[in-house]
Amino acid sequence: MHDYRLAAIPGDGIGPEVVEAGLEVLRVCAATDGGFGVAIQAFDWNSENYLLRGHYIPDGGLEQLRTFDAILFGAVGSQRVPDDVSLWGLRLAIVQAFDQYANVRPARLLPGVSSPLDKGDDIDWVIVRENSEGEYAGHGGRAHRGLPIEVGTETAVFTRVGVERIHRFAFELASQRPRRHLTLVTKSNAQRFGMVMWDEIFFEVARDYPAVKVDRELVDAATTRMVLKPDSLDVMVATNLHADILSDLASALSGSLGIGPTANLNPSRQFPSMFEPIHGSAFDITGKGIANPIATFWSVAMMLEHLGEARAAQRLMHAIEETTAAGEHTPDLGGQATTRSVTAAVCRALTG
Ligand code: NAI
Ligand code: MG
């Protein structure tokens, strides 16, 4: 029997609450599958410890993390640390060092969950986010701080290698879905250089995938199309910033920010991939025991799929759907369930 070595980074806010729930469900899933085991090591890299130690990731930390089969991440962000320091100190430090360039974000209305849209049932999307460069390349600077002539620049970086590999990844993914439809999300009307190249390379790669139907949408129009014509979309490929925004919208349209999962993939498997809910620390509900753990469970299912445990991933998704269908909903979904009661329900569904 194969034992996977998994790293858990619970992080801040509700991160530890949902990761604990996710690990419990993962252990039950492994035990009831019988085909594999999990050995989990937790890392206390979070904002409290940053304030004590002066760093999120200790010396040698990435080398250690690199040896794991996959990483389960909670959230990072604290009211006591500037958000850019926490994000770059932990999450982006891992995503970029491990070249997790493909960020996959499915959105679907789970049974029993209601959408703010009448046509919410039509939501069945996968957003593919470029996760290594673009607007989050970290290129820019500040000069003349505090003076009237102060300047701040934030340069989006698009490379041919970076753009081509994400488009190819999106085409591969779209070609495996029943509708085989890929929408290029862009802003090449206003942004004349990197975004125009983004479009050109998309249509070059498209020639290798004649079976995939393609179309192109400006990002602002994409938001209206998601709301008004959800069934006209299947897979979308978008830049780091655009997809970040679209996927919060996708998650809210499919019921709550507490539902959306994500996989930060290193497709070459040279480094481990990282799985996490798309939401953040959620200060307003931290410690109340009501964080919705579904996004984390779904992220665990994506992790199992990535590890090659497709049967276990499917069983876990069924258990999640059984639980949402039964009306076991946390307050963000309009119910009164708790993190614990939802976790227990999913574990029961896996055992039953
Ligand atoms: P957020 O996702 O933490 O919260 C937005 C709203 O959604 C809040 O009202 C929250 O209660 C609700 N919500 C989020 N997850 C939920 C869940 N599982 N169950 C029920 N309700 C949930 O986003 P916000 O407020 O913009 O950011 C808070 C902190 O988190 C900031 O420091 C930010 O930088 C960080 N953050 C970290 C992310 C990460 O680690 N990947 C992603 C997004 C934000
Ligand atoms: Mg986001």
Tab-separated table of C-alpha atoms in Angstrom, residues 24-319:
chain	number	residue	atom	x	y	z
A	24	GLU	CA	-9.987	14.493	9.206
A	25	VAL	CA	-11.992	13.877	6.053
A	26	LEU	CA	-8.826	12.870	4.183
A	27	ARG	CA	-7.916	10.308	6.856
A	28	VAL	CA	-11.401	8.789	6.774
A	29	CYS	CA	-11.317	8.770	2.989
A	30	ALA	CA	-7.983	6.905	2.976
A	31	ALA	CA	-9.070	4.449	5.678
A	32	THR	CA	-12.319	3.578	3.890
A	33	ASP	CA	-10.602	3.322	0.510
A	34	GLY	CA	-8.016	0.860	1.715
A	35	GLY	CA	-5.777	1.394	-1.301
A	36	PHE	CA	-3.490	4.078	0.103
A	37	GLY	CA	-2.390	5.746	3.318
A	38	VAL	CA	-1.452	9.278	4.289
A	39	ALA	CA	1.368	10.522	6.484
A	40	ILE	CA	0.792	14.152	7.335
A	41	GLN	CA	3.270	16.682	8.659
A	42	ALA	CA	2.008	20.104	9.760
A	43	PHE	CA	4.044	23.305	9.426
A	44	ASP	CA	3.430	26.238	11.768
A	45	TRP	CA	4.240	28.876	9.159
A	46	ASN	CA	1.777	31.662	9.921
A	47	SER	CA	1.514	35.337	10.787
A	48	GLU	CA	1.737	34.875	14.587
A	49	ASN	CA	5.049	33.114	14.142
A	50	TYR	CA	6.160	35.679	11.569
A	51	LEU	CA	5.718	38.363	14.237
A	52	LEU	CA	7.817	36.303	16.670
A	53	ARG	CA	10.513	35.052	14.299
A	54	GLY	CA	10.661	37.618	11.490
A	55	HIS	CA	9.974	35.130	8.704
A	56	TYR	CA	7.190	32.919	7.408
A	57	ILE	CA	9.393	30.235	5.880
A	58	PRO	CA	12.532	29.338	7.842
A	59	ASP	CA	15.934	28.693	6.257
A	60	GLY	CA	15.795	25.361	4.461
A	61	GLY	CA	11.991	25.314	4.689
A	62	LEU	CA	11.346	25.143	0.960
A	63	GLU	CA	13.908	22.351	0.535
A	64	GLN	CA	12.063	20.403	3.214
A	65	LEU	CA	8.644	21.133	1.717
A	66	ARG	CA	9.877	20.043	-1.677
A	67	THR	CA	10.178	16.420	-0.558
A	68	PHE	CA	6.410	16.021	0.009
A	69	ASP	CA	3.945	14.534	-2.477
A	70	ALA	CA	1.500	17.432	-2.097
A	71	ILE	CA	0.654	20.386	0.132
A	72	LEU	CA	-2.663	21.305	1.746
A	73	PHE	CA	-2.822	25.016	2.502
A	74	GLY	CA	-5.367	26.957	4.593
A	75	ALA	CA	-5.086	30.739	4.313
A	76	VAL	CA	-2.611	33.468	5.108
A	77	GLY	CA	-3.418	37.013	6.177
A	78	SER	CA	-3.561	38.761	9.524
A	79	GLN	CA	-4.777	42.108	10.754
A	80	ARG	CA	-1.334	42.586	12.338
A	81	VAL	CA	0.758	42.081	9.171
A	82	PRO	CA	0.366	44.016	5.899
A	83	ASP	CA	-1.365	41.769	3.324
A	84	ASP	CA	1.407	42.109	0.737
A	85	VAL	CA	3.969	40.946	3.320
A	86	SER	CA	1.952	37.868	4.318
A	87	LEU	CA	0.971	36.890	0.782
A	88	TRP	CA	4.486	37.226	-0.636
A	89	GLY	CA	6.071	35.806	2.520
A	90	LEU	CA	4.176	32.538	2.415
A	91	ARG	CA	1.713	31.688	-0.344
A	92	LEU	CA	3.444	33.310	-3.308
A	93	ALA	CA	6.841	32.235	-1.969
A	94	ILE	CA	5.710	28.616	-2.382
A	95	VAL	CA	3.681	29.018	-5.596
A	96	GLN	CA	6.541	30.757	-7.390
A	97	ALA	CA	9.435	28.680	-6.017
A	98	PHE	CA	7.632	25.452	-6.948
A	99	ASP	CA	6.621	26.786	-10.367
A	100	GLN	CA	2.955	26.000	-9.713
A	101	TYR	CA	2.010	27.856	-12.850
A	102	ALA	CA	-1.408	26.343	-13.465
A	103	ASN	CA	-4.082	27.339	-10.998
A	104	VAL	CA	-7.252	25.336	-11.584
A	105	ARG	CA	-10.516	26.621	-10.105
A	106	PRO	CA	-13.699	24.668	-10.740
A	107	ALA	CA	-17.094	26.212	-9.940
A	108	ARG	CA	-20.307	24.258	-9.904
A	109	LEU	CA	-23.588	24.553	-8.049
A	110	LEU	CA	-23.550	21.671	-5.567
A	111	PRO	CA	-26.852	19.890	-4.861
A	112	GLY	CA	-28.982	21.596	-2.222
A	113	VAL	CA	-27.075	24.883	-2.496
A	114	SER	CA	-28.848	27.930	-3.853
A	115	SER	CA	-27.240	30.445	-6.146
A	116	PRO	CA	-27.936	34.179	-6.198
A	117	LEU	CA	-28.629	33.541	-9.898
A	118	ASP	CA	-31.896	32.073	-11.199
A	119	LYS	CA	-29.795	30.165	-13.704
A	120	GLY	CA	-27.354	28.947	-11.065
A	121	ASP	CA	-27.868	25.334	-12.134
A	122	ASP	CA	-26.102	26.189	-15.365
A	123	ILE	CA	-22.836	26.945	-13.584
A	124	ASP	CA	-20.275	24.309	-14.457
A	125	TRP	CA	-17.009	26.064	-15.144
A	126	VAL	CA	-13.309	25.623	-14.714
A	127	ILE	CA	-11.224	28.759	-14.529
A	128	VAL	CA	-7.583	28.221	-15.455
A	129	ARG	CA	-5.477	30.934	-13.906
A	130	GLU	CA	-1.945	31.779	-15.000
A	131	ASN	CA	-0.197	31.515	-11.657
A	132	SER	CA	3.435	32.438	-12.185
A	133	GLU	CA	3.727	35.818	-13.866
A	134	GLY	CA	1.463	38.485	-15.368
A	135	GLU	CA	0.298	41.137	-12.938
A	136	TYR	CA	1.692	39.219	-9.936
A	137	ALA	CA	5.228	38.885	-11.271
A	138	GLY	CA	6.444	41.183	-8.509
A	139	HIS	CA	7.939	43.621	-10.988
A	140	GLY	CA	7.812	47.246	-9.951
A	141	GLY	CA	8.996	49.674	-7.361
A	142	ARG	CA	8.543	52.830	-5.358
A	143	ALA	CA	10.704	55.919	-5.485
A	144	HIS	CA	10.726	59.332	-3.810
A	145	ARG	CA	8.639	58.007	-0.946
A	146	GLY	CA	6.496	60.596	0.768
A	147	LEU	CA	7.441	63.388	-1.643
A	148	PRO	CA	4.994	65.007	-4.042
A	149	ILE	CA	6.918	63.379	-6.900
A	150	GLU	CA	6.514	59.890	-5.399
A	151	VAL	CA	6.074	57.146	-7.980
A	152	GLY	CA	4.861	53.548	-7.774
A	153	THR	CA	5.020	51.128	-10.682
A	154	GLU	CA	3.529	47.660	-11.042
A	155	THR	CA	4.540	46.012	-14.288
A	156	ALA	CA	2.740	42.996	-15.676
A	157	VAL	CA	5.190	40.511	-17.177
A	158	PHE	CA	4.168	38.114	-19.930
A	159	THR	CA	6.704	35.689	-21.383
A	160	ARG	CA	6.193	33.478	-24.428
A	161	VAL	CA	7.047	30.396	-22.358
A	162	GLY	CA	4.684	31.413	-19.546
A	163	VAL	CA	1.783	32.254	-21.846
A	164	GLU	CA	2.173	29.254	-24.103
A	165	ARG	CA	2.322	26.736	-21.274
A	166	ILE	CA	-0.836	28.005	-19.576
A	167	HIS	CA	-2.805	28.082	-22.823
A	168	ARG	CA	-1.657	24.560	-23.664
A	169	PHE	CA	-2.658	23.415	-20.183
A	170	ALA	CA	-6.113	24.992	-20.642
A	171	PHE	CA	-6.576	23.334	-24.040
A	172	GLU	CA	-5.622	19.938	-22.608
A	173	LEU	CA	-8.109	20.406	-19.784
A	174	ALA	CA	-10.881	21.648	-22.087
A	175	SER	CA	-10.356	18.735	-24.466
A	176	GLN	CA	-11.072	16.310	-21.601
A	177	ARG	CA	-14.433	17.897	-20.727
A	178	PRO	CA	-17.650	16.898	-22.468
A	179	ARG	CA	-18.335	20.311	-23.980
A	180	ARG	CA	-14.750	20.935	-25.138
A	181	HIS	CA	-15.166	24.681	-25.064
A	182	LEU	CA	-12.440	27.149	-24.079
A	183	THR	CA	-12.945	30.891	-23.647
A	184	LEU	CA	-9.929	33.178	-23.832
A	185	VAL	CA	-10.345	35.999	-21.305
A	186	THR	CA	-8.345	39.082	-22.216
A	187	LYS	CA	-8.071	42.855	-22.115
A	188	SER	CA	-6.200	43.348	-25.346
A	189	ASN	CA	-8.227	46.359	-26.362
A	190	ALA	CA	-6.761	48.567	-23.628
A	191	GLN	CA	-3.503	46.732	-22.959
A	192	ARG	CA	-1.677	46.678	-26.258
A	193	PHE	CA	1.461	44.642	-25.614
A	194	GLY	CA	1.434	41.744	-23.200
A	195	MET	CA	-2.289	41.136	-23.667
A	196	VAL	CA	-2.075	41.204	-27.454
A	197	MET	CA	0.711	38.633	-27.258
A	198	TRP	CA	-1.477	36.629	-24.833
A	199	ASP	CA	-4.188	36.477	-27.512
A	200	GLU	CA	-1.809	35.699	-30.398
A	201	ILE	CA	-0.226	32.762	-28.601
A	202	PHE	CA	-3.659	31.429	-27.658
A	203	PHE	CA	-4.666	31.186	-31.316
A	204	GLU	CA	-1.295	29.625	-32.217
A	205	VAL	CA	-1.829	26.894	-29.606
A	206	ALA	CA	-5.458	26.478	-30.725
A	207	ARG	CA	-4.222	25.037	-34.038
A	208	ASP	CA	-3.041	21.942	-32.133
A	209	TYR	CA	-6.539	21.389	-30.665
A	210	PRO	CA	-9.034	21.424	-33.555
A	211	ALA	CA	-11.619	19.527	-31.456
A	212	VAL	CA	-11.823	22.345	-28.890
A	213	LYS	CA	-14.279	25.117	-29.665
A	214	VAL	CA	-12.842	28.513	-28.758
A	215	ASP	CA	-14.065	32.047	-28.275
A	216	ARG	CA	-12.650	35.264	-26.856
A	217	GLU	CA	-14.118	37.638	-24.273
A	218	LEU	CA	-12.839	40.869	-22.749
A	219	VAL	CA	-12.626	40.442	-18.985
A	220	ASP	CA	-15.258	43.062	-18.187
A	221	ALA	CA	-17.724	41.435	-20.566
A	222	ALA	CA	-16.794	38.042	-19.106
A	223	THR	CA	-18.234	39.113	-15.725
A	224	THR	CA	-21.612	39.947	-17.301
A	225	ARG	CA	-21.604	36.728	-19.300
A	226	MET	CA	-20.988	34.704	-16.114
A	227	VAL	CA	-24.019	36.356	-14.523
A	228	LEU	CA	-26.386	36.512	-17.504
A	229	LYS	CA	-25.474	33.472	-19.604
A	230	PRO	CA	-23.735	30.992	-17.327
A	231	ASP	CA	-24.420	28.085	-19.694
A	232	SER	CA	-22.414	29.737	-22.477
A	233	LEU	CA	-19.150	29.105	-20.588
A	234	ASP	CA	-17.176	25.936	-19.880
A	235	VAL	CA	-13.407	26.413	-19.404
A	236	MET	CA	-11.930	29.916	-19.197
A	237	VAL	CA	-8.251	30.795	-19.323
A	238	ALA	CA	-7.272	34.118	-17.799
A	239	THR	CA	-4.294	36.014	-16.416
A	240	ASN	CA	-3.232	35.913	-12.792
A	241	LEU	CA	-5.211	39.055	-11.820
A	242	HIS	CA	-8.247	38.546	-14.050
A	243	ALA	CA	-8.729	34.944	-12.968
A	244	ASP	CA	-8.283	35.900	-9.316
A	245	ILE	CA	-11.243	38.239	-9.597
A	246	LEU	CA	-13.382	36.008	-11.834
A	247	SER	CA	-12.965	33.044	-9.530
A	248	ASP	CA	-14.256	34.909	-6.456
A	249	LEU	CA	-17.286	35.833	-8.570
A	250	ALA	CA	-17.634	32.224	-9.717
A	251	SER	CA	-17.488	30.987	-6.138
A	252	ALA	CA	-20.086	33.506	-4.926
A	253	LEU	CA	-22.403	32.676	-7.844
A	254	SER	CA	-22.157	29.022	-6.931
A	255	GLY	CA	-23.309	29.742	-3.396
A	256	SER	CA	-20.487	31.094	-1.242
A	257	LEU	CA	-16.812	31.930	-1.050
A	258	GLY	CA	-16.702	29.005	1.378
A	259	ILE	CA	-17.168	26.516	-1.473
A	260	GLY	CA	-14.574	27.315	-4.143
A	261	PRO	CA	-11.530	25.020	-4.240
A	262	THR	CA	-8.247	25.456	-6.034
A	263	ALA	CA	-5.226	23.495	-7.177
A	264	ASN	CA	-1.879	25.212	-7.700
A	265	LEU	CA	-0.312	22.722	-10.058
A	266	ASN	CA	3.258	22.128	-11.111
A	267	PRO	CA	2.261	20.037	-14.132
A	268	SER	CA	5.779	18.698	-14.773
A	269	ARG	CA	5.721	17.258	-11.226
A	270	GLN	CA	9.245	18.452	-10.608
A	271	PHE	CA	7.844	20.071	-7.437
A	272	PRO	CA	4.831	19.262	-5.249
A	273	SER	CA	1.530	20.933	-6.073
A	274	MET	CA	-0.512	22.848	-3.512
A	275	PHE	CA	-4.259	22.610	-2.815
A	276	GLU	CA	-6.306	25.212	-0.937
A	277	PRO	CA	-9.699	26.838	-0.591
A	278	ILE	CA	-9.836	30.077	-2.594
A	279	HIS	CA	-11.035	32.070	0.414
A	280	GLY	CA	-8.796	33.915	2.868
A	281	SER	CA	-8.497	34.181	6.641
A	282	ALA	CA	-12.101	35.428	7.156
A	283	PHE	CA	-11.421	37.472	10.301
A	284	ASP	CA	-15.146	38.075	10.874
A	285	ILE	CA	-15.852	34.404	11.590
A	286	THR	CA	-12.490	33.174	12.928
A	287	GLY	CA	-12.801	31.072	16.074
A	288	LYS	CA	-16.588	30.805	15.849
A	289	GLY	CA	-16.593	27.262	14.523
A	290	ILE	CA	-18.802	28.167	11.568
A	291	ALA	CA	-16.297	28.331	8.705
A	292	ASN	CA	-17.569	26.382	5.740
A	293	PRO	CA	-15.119	23.493	5.222
A	294	ILE	CA	-16.538	22.456	1.814
A	295	ALA	CA	-13.974	24.463	-0.196
A	296	THR	CA	-11.205	22.635	1.658
A	297	PHE	CA	-12.857	19.216	1.204
A	298	TRP	CA	-13.208	19.865	-2.514
A	299	SER	CA	-9.544	20.940	-2.592
A	300	VAL	CA	-8.641	17.633	-0.895
A	301	ALA	CA	-10.588	15.834	-3.644
A	302	MET	CA	-8.536	17.708	-6.252
A	303	MET	CA	-5.375	16.686	-4.405
A	304	LEU	CA	-6.420	13.009	-4.472
A	305	GLU	CA	-7.152	13.291	-8.191
A	306	HIS	CA	-3.700	14.796	-8.771
A	307	LEU	CA	-2.063	11.992	-6.769
A	308	GLY	CA	-3.759	9.457	-9.035
A	309	GLU	CA	-6.399	8.369	-6.507
A	310	ALA	CA	-9.341	9.045	-8.833
A	311	ARG	CA	-11.662	6.591	-7.090
A	312	ALA	CA	-11.094	8.176	-3.681
A	313	ALA	CA	-11.508	11.662	-5.174
A	314	GLN	CA	-14.845	10.643	-6.648
A	315	ARG	CA	-16.030	9.074	-3.399
A	316	LEU	CA	-15.137	12.243	-1.535
A	317	MET	CA	-17.022	14.420	-4.054
A	318	HIS	CA	-20.074	12.161	-3.652
A	319	ALA	CA	-19.863	12.471	0.118
